[in-house]
Coordinates of C-alpha atoms in Angstrom, one line a residue:
Chain A
X1 CA 144.1 96.6 85.2
X2 CA 140.9 95.0 86.3
X3 CA 137.6 96.6 85.4
X4 CA 136.3 98.9 88.3
X5 CA 132.8 98.1 89.4
X6 CA 132.5 100.3 92.5
X7 CA 133.8 103.8 92.2
X8 CA 133.0 106.4 95.0
X9 CA 134.2 110.1 95.1
X10 CA 133.8 111.9 98.5
X11 CA 130.4 110.2 99.1
X12 CA 128.8 111.8 102.1
X13 CA 125.7 111.3 104.1
X14 CA 124.4 113.7 106.7
X15 CA 121.5 113.3 109.2
X16 CA 121.0 116.9 110.3
X17 CA 124.3 118.0 112.0
X18 CA 125.4 114.3 112.2
X19 CA 127.7 113.1 109.5
X20 CA 127.3 109.4 109.2
X21 CA 129.6 109.0 106.2
X22 CA 132.1 111.6 105.4
X23 CA 133.7 112.0 102.0
X24 CA 134.2 108.3 101.2
X25 CA 136.4 107.6 98.3
X26 CA 137.4 104.1 97.1
X27 CA 137.5 101.8 94.0
X28 CA 136.6 98.2 93.9
X29 CA 137.6 95.9 91.1
X30 CA 135.7 93.1 89.5
X31 CA 135.8 89.9 91.4
X32 CA 137.5 91.4 94.3
X33 CA 136.5 90.5 97.8
X34 CA 136.3 93.9 99.6
X35 CA 136.2 94.0 103.4
X36 CA 134.5 97.1 105.0
X37 CA 135.4 97.3 108.6
X38 CA 134.6 99.7 111.4
X39 CA 133.4 99.7 115.0
X40 CA 129.8 99.9 115.6
X41 CA 128.4 103.4 114.6
X42 CA 131.3 104.2 112.4
X43 CA 129.0 104.5 109.4
X44 CA 129.5 101.1 107.5
X45 CA 125.8 100.5 107.1
X46 CA 125.1 103.9 106.0
X47 CA 127.7 103.8 103.4
X48 CA 126.5 100.4 102.2
X49 CA 122.9 101.6 102.0
X50 CA 123.9 104.4 99.8
X51 CA 125.6 102.1 97.4
X52 CA 122.7 99.8 97.3
X53 CA 120.3 102.6 96.5
X54 CA 118.4 102.3 99.9
X55 CA 119.5 105.8 100.8
X56 CA 120.3 108.8 98.8
X57 CA 123.6 110.4 99.6
X58 CA 123.9 114.1 100.6
X59 CA 126.9 114.8 98.4
X60 CA 129.6 113.1 96.4
X61 CA 129.6 110.8 93.5
X62 CA 129.4 107.0 93.1
X63 CA 129.0 104.6 90.3
X64 CA 127.9 100.9 90.8
X65 CA 128.6 98.6 87.8
X66 CA 129.0 101.6 85.8
X67 CA 125.7 103.2 86.7
X68 CA 125.2 106.4 88.5
X69 CA 123.7 106.2 92.0
X70 CA 121.6 109.2 91.6
X71 CA 120.1 108.7 88.2
X72 CA 120.3 104.9 87.3
X73 CA 119.1 103.3 90.5
X74 CA 116.9 100.9 88.7
X75 CA 119.9 99.6 86.6
X76 CA 122.0 99.2 89.7
X77 CA 119.3 97.2 91.3
X78 CA 119.3 94.6 88.6
X79 CA 123.1 94.3 88.9
X80 CA 123.5 93.8 92.7
X81 CA 122.6 91.4 95.3
X82 CA 122.0 92.3 98.9
X83 CA 122.1 90.4 102.3
X84 CA 121.2 92.3 105.3
X85 CA 122.2 91.9 109.0
X86 CA 118.8 90.6 109.8
X87 CA 118.1 87.1 108.5
X88 CA 116.0 87.9 105.5
X89 CA 114.3 84.9 104.0
X90 CA 110.6 84.1 104.8
X91 CA 110.5 81.6 107.6
X92 CA 107.1 80.6 106.8
X93 CA 107.9 79.5 103.3
X94 CA 109.8 76.4 102.2
X95 CA 113.4 76.6 101.0
X96 CA 112.2 76.1 97.5
X97 CA 109.5 78.7 97.7
X98 CA 112.0 81.2 98.9
X99 CA 114.4 80.4 96.0
X100 CA 111.5 80.6 93.6
X101 CA 110.3 83.9 95.0
X102 CA 113.6 85.8 95.0
X103 CA 114.5 84.4 91.6
X104 CA 111.0 85.3 90.4
X105 CA 111.3 89.0 91.6
X106 CA 114.6 89.3 89.6
X107 CA 112.7 88.1 86.5
X108 CA 114.3 84.7 86.1
X109 CA 112.5 82.5 83.6
X110 CA 110.9 79.3 84.7
X111 CA 113.6 77.2 83.1
X112 CA 116.3 79.4 84.8
X113 CA 114.5 79.1 88.1
X114 CA 114.4 75.3 87.9
X115 CA 118.1 75.0 86.9
X116 CA 119.1 77.5 89.4
X117 CA 117.2 76.1 92.3
X118 CA 118.5 72.6 91.6
X119 CA 122.1 73.8 91.4
X120 CA 121.7 75.9 94.6
X121 CA 120.2 72.9 96.6
X122 CA 122.9 70.6 95.4
X123 CA 125.8 73.0 96.2
X124 CA 124.3 73.4 99.7
X125 CA 123.5 69.8 100.1
X126 CA 119.8 70.7 100.9
X127 CA 118.0 68.6 98.2
X128 CA 116.2 66.5 100.8
X129 CA 115.2 69.7 102.8
X130 CA 113.9 71.6 99.8
X131 CA 110.2 71.4 101.0
X132 CA 110.9 72.2 104.7
X133 CA 110.2 75.5 106.2
X134 CA 113.1 77.8 106.3
X135 CA 112.2 78.6 109.8
X136 CA 113.1 75.0 110.9
X137 CA 116.7 75.2 109.7
X138 CA 119.6 76.0 111.8
X139 CA 121.1 79.5 111.7
X140 CA 124.3 78.4 109.8
X141 CA 122.1 76.9 107.0
X142 CA 119.9 79.9 106.9
X143 CA 122.9 82.2 106.4
X144 CA 124.4 80.1 103.6
X145 CA 121.0 79.8 102.0
X146 CA 120.4 83.5 102.0
X147 CA 123.7 84.2 100.6
X148 CA 123.1 81.7 97.8
X149 CA 119.7 83.4 97.3
X150 CA 121.2 86.9 97.3
X151 CA 123.4 85.9 94.1
X152 CA 120.8 83.7 92.3
X153 CA 120.3 86.2 89.6
X154 CA 124.1 86.4 89.1
X155 CA 124.7 89.9 90.0
X156 CA 127.8 91.8 89.2
X157 CA 128.3 92.9 92.9
X158 CA 126.8 91.5 96.3
X159 CA 126.7 93.4 99.3
X160 CA 126.9 91.4 102.5
X161 CA 126.1 93.4 105.7
X162 CA 127.7 91.4 108.6
X163 CA 126.5 88.1 107.1
X164 CA 128.1 85.8 109.7
X165 CA 126.8 87.4 112.9
X166 CA 126.1 84.8 115.6
X167 CA 127.5 81.8 113.5
X168 CA 130.0 79.4 114.8
X169 CA 133.5 79.4 113.3
X170 CA 133.2 76.1 111.4
X171 CA 130.0 77.5 109.6
X172 CA 131.6 80.9 109.1
X173 CA 134.5 79.0 107.2
X174 CA 131.9 77.2 105.0
X175 CA 130.2 80.5 104.4
X176 CA 133.6 82.0 103.2
X177 CA 134.0 79.0 100.9
X178 CA 130.8 80.1 99.3
X179 CA 132.1 83.7 99.0
X180 CA 135.3 82.5 97.4
X181 CA 133.3 80.4 94.8
X182 CA 131.2 83.4 94.1
X183 CA 134.3 85.6 93.6
X184 CA 135.8 83.0 91.2
X185 CA 132.7 83.3 89.0
X186 CA 133.5 87.0 88.7
X187 CA 131.0 88.4 91.5
X188 CA 132.4 91.2 93.4
X189 CA 132.0 90.9 97.0
X190 CA 131.4 93.9 99.3
X191 CA 131.4 92.7 102.9
X192 CA 131.0 94.3 106.3
X193 CA 132.3 92.3 109.3
X194 CA 133.4 92.5 113.0
X195 CA 135.5 89.4 112.8
X196 CA 139.1 89.9 112.2
X197 CA 139.8 86.4 111.1
X198 CA 137.4 87.2 108.3
X199 CA 139.1 90.4 107.5
X200 CA 142.1 88.3 106.7
X201 CA 140.2 86.4 104.0
X202 CA 139.5 89.7 102.0
X203 CA 141.7 90.8 99.1
X204 CA 141.5 94.4 100.5
X205 CA 139.9 96.0 103.4
X206 CA 138.9 99.5 104.4
X207 CA 138.5 100.6 108.0
X208 CA 136.0 103.2 108.9
X209 CA 136.5 105.4 111.9
X210 CA 133.9 108.0 112.8
X211 CA 132.5 108.1 109.3
X212 CA 135.8 108.4 107.5
X213 CA 138.0 105.9 105.8
X214 CA 141.1 105.7 108.0
X215 CA 142.9 102.9 106.2
X216 CA 142.5 100.9 102.9
X217 CA 144.9 98.2 101.7
X218 CA 145.4 94.4 101.6
X219 CA 145.6 92.8 105.0
X220 CA 149.2 92.1 104.6
X221 CA 150.2 95.6 103.8
X222 CA 148.1 97.1 106.5
X223 CA 149.9 94.9 109.2
X224 CA 153.3 96.1 107.7
X225 CA 152.1 99.9 107.8
X226 CA 151.0 99.5 111.3
X227 CA 153.7 97.2 112.3
X228 CA 151.3 94.8 113.8
X229 CA 151.2 91.0 114.1
X230 CA 147.5 90.7 113.6
X231 CA 144.5 92.6 112.1
X232 CA 143.0 92.8 115.5
X233 CA 145.9 95.0 116.4
X234 CA 145.6 97.0 113.3
X235 CA 142.0 97.6 114.0
X236 CA 142.5 98.5 117.6
X237 CA 145.1 101.1 116.7
X238 CA 142.7 102.8 114.5
X239 CA 139.5 102.4 116.4
X240 CA 140.6 103.4 119.9
X241 CA 140.8 107.0 118.6
X242 CA 137.0 106.8 117.7
X243 CA 134.8 109.5 119.4
X244 CA 131.5 107.8 118.8
X245 CA 130.1 104.4 119.2
X246 CA 126.6 102.9 119.9
Chain B
X1 CA 104.3 90.7 84.9
X2 CA 106.1 87.6 85.7
X3 CA 107.8 89.1 88.8
X4 CA 104.3 90.2 89.8
X5 CA 102.9 86.6 89.6
X6 CA 105.9 85.4 91.6
X7 CA 105.1 87.9 94.3
X8 CA 101.5 87.2 94.4
X9 CA 102.0 83.5 94.7
X10 CA 104.4 84.0 97.6
X11 CA 101.7 86.1 99.3
X12 CA 99.2 83.3 98.8
X13 CA 101.6 80.8 100.3
X14 CA 102.0 83.2 103.4
X15 CA 98.3 83.3 103.9
X16 CA 97.4 79.8 103.2
X17 CA 100.1 78.6 105.4
X18 CA 98.8 80.3 108.5
X19 CA 95.8 78.0 109.1
X20 CA 94.8 79.4 112.4
X21 CA 94.4 83.0 110.9
X22 CA 92.6 81.6 107.8
X23 CA 90.2 79.7 110.0
X24 CA 89.4 82.9 111.9
X25 CA 89.0 84.8 108.8
X26 CA 86.5 82.6 107.3
X27 CA 84.8 81.5 110.5
X28 CA 84.3 85.1 111.8
X29 CA 81.7 86.2 109.3
X30 CA 79.8 82.9 109.7
X31 CA 79.7 83.1 113.5
X32 CA 78.8 86.8 113.4
X33 CA 76.1 86.5 111.0
X34 CA 74.7 83.5 112.8
X35 CA 74.9 85.3 116.1
X36 CA 73.3 88.4 115.0
X37 CA 70.7 86.5 113.0
X38 CA 69.6 84.2 115.7
X39 CA 69.8 86.7 118.4
X40 CA 67.3 88.7 116.2
X41 CA 65.0 85.8 115.4
X42 CA 64.7 84.6 119.1
X43 CA 63.6 88.1 120.1
X44 CA 60.8 88.1 117.5
X45 CA 59.4 84.7 118.5
X46 CA 57.3 84.7 121.6
X47 CA 56.8 88.4 121.8
X48 CA 54.5 89.7 124.5
X49 CA 51.5 91.2 123.2
X50 CA 48.2 92.5 124.9
X51 CA 44.9 92.5 123.3
X52 CA 42.2 94.9 124.3
X53 CA 39.0 93.2 123.1
X54 CA 36.3 95.9 123.4
X55 CA 34.1 93.9 120.9
X56 CA 34.1 90.5 122.7
X57 CA 32.2 88.7 119.8
X58 CA 33.0 85.6 117.6
X59 CA 34.9 87.7 115.0
X60 CA 37.4 89.1 117.4
X61 CA 37.7 85.8 119.3
X62 CA 38.6 84.0 116.1
X63 CA 41.4 86.4 115.4
X64 CA 42.6 86.1 118.9
X65 CA 42.8 82.3 118.7
X66 CA 44.6 82.5 115.6
X67 CA 47.2 84.9 117.3
X68 CA 47.4 82.4 120.3
X69 CA 48.2 79.6 118.0
X70 CA 51.1 81.5 116.4
X71 CA 54.6 80.9 117.8
X72 CA 55.5 84.6 117.3
X73 CA 53.3 85.9 120.2
X74 CA 52.6 85.3 124.0
X75 CA 49.3 86.9 125.0
X76 CA 49.4 88.8 128.1
X77 CA 45.9 88.0 129.4
X78 CA 45.3 91.0 131.6
X79 CA 42.8 93.1 130.1
X80 CA 44.0 96.7 130.0
X81 CA 42.7 100.1 129.1
X82 CA 44.4 102.3 126.8
X83 CA 46.3 104.2 129.5
X84 CA 47.7 101.0 131.0
X85 CA 48.8 100.0 127.5
X86 CA 51.0 103.1 127.3
X87 CA 52.7 102.3 130.6
X88 CA 53.3 98.7 129.7
X89 CA 55.0 99.8 126.6
X90 CA 57.2 102.0 128.4
X91 CA 58.4 99.5 130.8
X92 CA 59.0 97.2 128.0
X93 CA 56.6 94.6 129.2
X94 CA 55.0 94.3 125.7
X95 CA 56.1 94.7 122.2
X96 CA 52.7 94.9 120.7
X97 CA 49.1 95.9 121.4
X98 CA 46.1 94.8 119.5
X99 CA 42.8 96.8 120.0
X100 CA 39.5 95.6 118.8
X101 CA 36.9 98.5 118.8
X102 CA 33.5 97.9 120.4
X103 CA 31.7 97.8 117.1
X104 CA 34.2 95.5 115.4
X105 CA 31.8 92.7 114.5
X106 CA 28.9 95.1 113.7
X107 CA 31.0 96.9 111.2
X108 CA 32.2 93.8 109.6
X109 CA 28.8 92.4 109.3
X110 CA 27.1 95.5 108.1
X111 CA 29.6 97.7 106.3
X112 CA 31.8 94.6 105.3
X113 CA 34.8 96.4 106.5
X114 CA 36.2 96.8 110.1
X115 CA 39.3 98.1 111.6
X116 CA 41.8 96.7 114.1
X117 CA 44.3 99.1 115.8
X118 CA 47.9 97.5 116.0
X119 CA 50.4 99.5 118.1
X120 CA 54.1 98.5 118.0
X121 CA 57.0 99.5 120.1
X122 CA 59.3 100.8 117.3
X123 CA 62.3 101.9 119.5
X124 CA 63.6 98.5 118.1
X125 CA 62.3 99.3 114.5
X126 CA 63.3 95.9 112.9
X127 CA 61.3 94.0 115.5
X128 CA 58.3 96.3 115.4
X129 CA 58.2 96.0 111.5
X130 CA 58.3 92.3 111.7
X131 CA 55.7 92.0 114.4
X132 CA 53.5 94.3 112.5
X133 CA 53.9 92.2 109.5
X134 CA 53.0 89.0 111.3
X135 CA 49.9 90.5 112.9
X136 CA 48.8 91.8 109.4
X137 CA 49.2 88.4 107.8
X138 CA 47.4 86.7 110.6
X139 CA 44.5 89.1 110.0
X140 CA 44.7 88.5 106.4
X141 CA 44.4 84.8 106.9
X142 CA 41.2 85.2 108.9
X143 CA 39.9 87.5 106.3
X144 CA 40.4 84.9 103.6
X145 CA 38.8 82.2 105.8
X146 CA 35.8 84.5 106.3
X147 CA 35.5 85.3 102.6
X148 CA 35.2 81.6 101.5
X149 CA 31.9 81.4 99.6
X150 CA 30.9 84.8 100.3
X151 CA 29.8 87.1 97.4
X152 CA 30.6 90.3 99.0
X153 CA 34.0 90.3 100.4
X154 CA 34.7 91.3 104.0
X155 CA 37.8 93.6 104.7
X156 CA 39.5 93.8 107.9
X157 CA 41.9 96.8 108.0
X158 CA 44.8 96.6 110.4
X159 CA 45.7 100.2 111.4
X160 CA 49.3 99.9 112.4
X161 CA 50.9 102.5 114.6
X162 CA 54.6 102.6 115.2
X163 CA 55.2 104.0 118.7
X164 CA 58.3 106.2 119.3
X165 CA 59.8 105.9 115.9
X166 CA 57.1 106.3 113.2
X167 CA 59.4 106.4 110.3
X168 CA 61.5 103.3 111.4
X169 CA 64.5 105.4 110.9
X170 CA 67.9 103.7 111.2
X171 CA 66.4 100.3 111.0
X172 CA 69.5 98.3 112.1
X173 CA 70.0 95.7 109.3
X174 CA 72.9 93.9 110.6
X175 CA 73.8 92.0 107.4
X176 CA 75.3 95.1 105.6
X177 CA 76.7 96.0 109.2
X178 CA 78.5 92.8 109.5
X179 CA 79.7 92.9 106.0
X180 CA 81.3 96.4 106.6
X181 CA 82.9 95.1 109.8
X182 CA 84.3 91.9 108.4
X183 CA 85.6 93.5 105.4
X184 CA 87.2 96.2 107.3
X185 CA 88.8 93.8 109.8
X186 CA 90.2 91.5 107.0
X187 CA 91.4 94.2 104.6
X188 CA 92.7 96.8 106.8
X189 CA 94.2 94.8 109.6
X190 CA 95.5 91.8 107.7
X191 CA 97.0 93.9 105.0
X192 CA 98.6 96.4 107.5
X193 CA 100.1 93.4 109.4
X194 CA 101.4 91.5 106.4
X195 CA 103.3 94.6 105.1
X196 CA 104.6 95.7 108.5
X197 CA 105.7 92.1 109.0
X198 CA 108.1 92.4 106.1
X199 CA 109.6 95.5 107.7
X200 CA 109.9 94.0 111.0
X201 CA 111.5 90.8 109.7
X202 CA 113.9 92.7 107.4
X203 CA 112.8 91.3 104.2
X204 CA 111.5 94.7 103.2
X205 CA 115.1 96.0 102.8
X206 CA 115.8 93.0 100.3
X207 CA 112.6 93.9 98.3
X208 CA 113.7 97.5 98.0
X209 CA 117.1 96.6 96.8
X210 CA 115.5 94.3 94.2
X211 CA 114.4 95.8 91.0
X212 CA 110.8 95.0 91.9
X213 CA 108.7 98.1 91.8
X214 CA 107.5 99.5 95.1
X215 CA 103.9 100.0 93.6
X216 CA 103.9 96.4 92.7
X217 CA 104.9 95.3 96.3
X218 CA 102.0 97.2 97.5
X219 CA 99.5 95.6 95.0
X220 CA 100.7 92.0 95.4
X221 CA 100.4 92.3 99.0
X222 CA 96.7 93.2 98.7
X223 CA 95.7 90.6 96.1
X224 CA 95.3 87.6 98.4
X225 CA 93.2 89.7 100.7
X226 CA 90.9 90.9 97.9
X227 CA 90.2 87.2 97.2
X228 CA 89.7 86.3 100.8
X229 CA 87.2 89.2 101.2
X230 CA 85.2 88.4 98.2
X231 CA 84.8 84.7 99.6
X232 CA 83.6 86.4 102.8
X233 CA 81.0 88.5 101.0
X234 CA 79.9 85.4 99.2
X235 CA 79.5 83.5 102.4
X236 CA 77.7 86.3 104.3
X237 CA 75.2 86.7 101.4
X238 CA 74.7 83.1 101.3
X239 CA 74.0 82.9 104.9
X240 CA 71.7 85.8 104.9
X241 CA 69.6 84.6 102.0
X242 CA 69.5 80.9 103.0
X243 CA 69.7 80.8 106.7
X244 CA 68.2 84.0 107.7
X245 CA 65.7 84.3 104.9
X246 CA 66.8 87.9 104.2
X247 CA 66.3 88.5 100.5
X248 CA 68.7 90.6 98.2
X249 CA 66.2 92.8 96.4
X250 CA 68.6 94.6 94.2
X251 CA 71.2 93.5 91.6
X252 CA 73.6 91.0 92.9
X253 CA 76.2 92.0 90.4
X254 CA 75.9 95.7 91.5
X255 CA 76.4 94.4 95.1
X256 CA 79.5 92.6 94.2
X257 CA 81.0 95.5 92.2
X258 CA 80.3 97.8 95.2
X259 CA 81.8 95.3 97.8
X260 CA 84.8 95.0 95.5
X261 CA 85.3 98.8 95.6
X262 CA 84.8 99.0 99.3
X263 CA 87.3 96.1 99.8
X264 CA 89.8 98.1 97.7
X265 CA 89.1 101.2 99.8
X266 CA 90.0 99.2 102.8
X267 CA 93.0 97.6 101.4
X268 CA 94.5 101.0 100.6
X269 CA 93.7 102.1 104.1
X270 CA 95.6 99.0 105.4
X271 CA 98.5 99.7 103.1
X272 CA 98.6 103.3 104.3
X273 CA 98.8 102.3 107.9
X274 CA 101.4 99.8 107.3
X275 CA 103.6 102.3 105.5
X276 CA 103.4 104.8 108.4
X277 CA 104.1 102.2 111.0
X278 CA 106.9 100.0 111.9
X279 CA 105.7 97.2 114.2
X280 CA 103.0 94.7 113.8
X281 CA 101.5 95.5 117.2
X282 CA 101.2 99.2 116.4
X283 CA 99.6 98.3 113.0
X284 CA 97.2 96.2 114.7
X285 CA 96.3 98.6 117.4
X286 CA 95.7 101.4 114.9
X287 CA 93.6 99.1 112.8
X288 CA 91.5 97.9 115.7
X289 CA 91.1 101.1 117.7
X290 CA 91.4 103.5 114.8
X291 CA 89.2 101.8 112.3
X292 CA 87.0 99.1 114.0
X293 CA 85.7 101.4 116.5
X294 CA 84.7 104.3 114.2
X295 CA 83.3 101.6 111.9
X296 CA 81.0 100.3 114.7
X297 CA 80.1 103.8 115.9
X298 CA 79.8 105.8 112.8
X299 CA 78.6 103.4 110.1
X300 CA 75.0 103.7 111.2
X301 CA 75.0 100.0 111.8
X302 CA 74.4 100.2 115.6
X303 CA 73.6 103.8 116.2
X304 CA 71.5 106.0 113.9
X305 CA 73.8 108.8 112.6
X306 CA 70.7 111.1 112.3
X307 CA 70.4 111.3 116.1
X308 CA 74.1 112.2 116.7
X309 CA 75.2 115.7 117.4
X310 CA 76.3 117.7 114.3
X311 CA 80.1 117.4 115.0
X312 CA 79.8 113.6 115.2
X313 CA 77.7 113.5 112.0
X314 CA 80.3 115.3 110.1
X315 CA 83.1 113.0 111.5
X316 CA 81.0 110.1 110.2
X317 CA 81.6 111.2 106.7
X318 CA 85.2 110.1 106.8
X319 CA 84.3 106.6 107.8
X320 CA 84.3 104.6 104.6
X321 CA 82.0 102.0 106.2
X322 CA 79.3 104.5 106.5
X323 CA 79.1 105.0 102.7
X324 CA 79.4 101.2 102.2
X325 CA 76.7 100.5 104.7
X326 CA 74.3 103.0 102.9
X327 CA 75.1 101.2 99.5
X328 CA 74.5 97.7 100.8
X329 CA 71.4 98.7 102.6
X330 CA 70.0 100.5 99.6
X331 CA 70.8 97.5 97.2
X332 CA 69.7 94.7 99.6
X333 CA 66.7 96.2 101.2
X334 CA 65.4 98.9 99.0
X335 CA 66.5 97.2 95.8
X336 CA 67.6 100.3 94.1
X337 CA 70.0 100.5 91.2
X338 CA 73.2 102.5 90.5
X339 CA 71.3 105.7 89.9
X340 CA 70.4 106.0 93.4
X341 CA 73.8 105.2 95.0
X342 CA 76.4 106.9 92.5
X343 CA 77.2 109.5 95.0
X344 CA 78.3 107.1 97.8
X345 CA 80.1 105.1 95.2
X346 CA 82.0 108.2 94.2
X347 CA 82.9 109.0 97.8
X348 CA 84.5 105.6 98.2
X349 CA 86.3 105.9 95.0
X350 CA 87.7 109.3 95.9
X351 CA 88.9 107.9 99.2
X352 CA 90.5 105.0 97.4
X353 CA 92.4 107.2 95.1
X354 CA 93.5 109.6 97.7
X355 CA 94.8 106.7 100.1
X356 CA 96.6 105.1 97.2
X357 CA 98.2 108.3 96.2
X358 CA 99.3 109.1 99.9
X359 CA 100.6 105.5 100.3
X360 CA 102.6 105.5 97.2
X361 CA 104.2 108.9 98.1
X362 CA 105.1 107.8 101.5
X363 CA 106.4 104.5 100.2
X364 CA 108.8 106.2 98.0
X365 CA 110.0 108.5 100.7
X366 CA 111.3 105.4 102.6
X367 CA 113.4 104.6 99.7
X368 CA 115.2 107.8 99.6

């Protein structure tokens, strides 16, 4: 049995009468690529924000990397990485400056920073662009860079909120290569996405409808259960019952 | 601490990369000081003045020709009686009147002491003050010339009367005003925008997920602007001392300490605005309309607070620039020490602590 790194029990978030996330319960193992699917407004981002410590749950329990999300947020923060929907590097800083800054606020030493930034630049093939402003890079490169920056401090878990929005299929494929590499190193990946081809790349996926998790299994098992040819079809069967959307 | 320096370095990179803004930030105080400074000097040169020479003798003629030779005054030749002088002042035709009594020469020769009446239009107190000083020194020159080789010294006493505003209240000294204005602009607006930008771009989320302390985010954001503002204080003071010949009468160290305090007050104000707003435009509007305008109106820099209705006087107390303006004026012009301005200092300090507390509380709420 693999070590459990994310464990939630009936995690709920209410905004007044509106229940954005309704009694979410699931476990994620170390090194797993866990896909978090759902239509717009299903509550994915809310759930993810609770797990990252950006938002306090209304009720329920959860532990991240063994730390309690109510009491040990500082410990959790040291052990997770986060990449948001919006592109979130500084466009007016160079690639190297961004790497050094994010490494710096996670407390990496100078030697570590030097080693890490060289490794990262080589891996992405950006050695020559290191002194270029991030704003001048194409979107695909930016996304790959911001993923690499999100795991620069070697977190136990990295949360990716729709990381590949607006990126072409080839770049998406390359992006997923990076995700696999990180997973091989033992980093747990928690990823939300709209793309069903990406869902296929995950070890397990959960599908949220109206704030509840309606299905949770490996892509192959889900297709069997719903007697579908594709993940598209599984998702459609579940999501058409949804009452709310943006 | 290492994290903190990484953050501050990044903030400097932001600021220094944006050349256009940087140019405006450093250029603005220079331009403002020069504009205000030279607008003021131009006015004082070639001021219109009338001379009512009731004596018409050698002694009075000597003084008149000295004044004629000066570049500060243009003599309006028309001889007027006192009633005409009054209306000329009212219409703003003249800034100064010089009246020689009929027995001027006689008094000087027999009593060794004579009077000249100098009347100045003090509705513009600074100008009036300066013109009065110019006339006095011209008269003094004449007195010295007369006294050469004389055993019993002659004394000519200029009796200066300030029309309309005898105590020269609210003398607008623009240097403290410009300082307050520039620091307000740099600190409040730039800090507010720089924090709100992080929210708009989405990097704030990343910072909140990181183990970096929220309080340190605030402080690191403010550090570069503290430096920029101190550079601005230095450039304003250098300009006013060396270009405008306005001396600093009090302690320079005290002036810097107080400026630093005011800068910090403004930084916390900027931080507070940025925490309560979510777009750069709103932050800019609030800083400009909500902060710049009250600073101009209520600091006492343009309009004397004493002449305002009571409710406005009360409102003026919550404008930090008012207190800073008093402090700077006291140090630069009156040359007083800390004992005379500790109350104002305490007010600024209180505002800073309050704003910092409010900011931190609100910042934490965003986290929850």
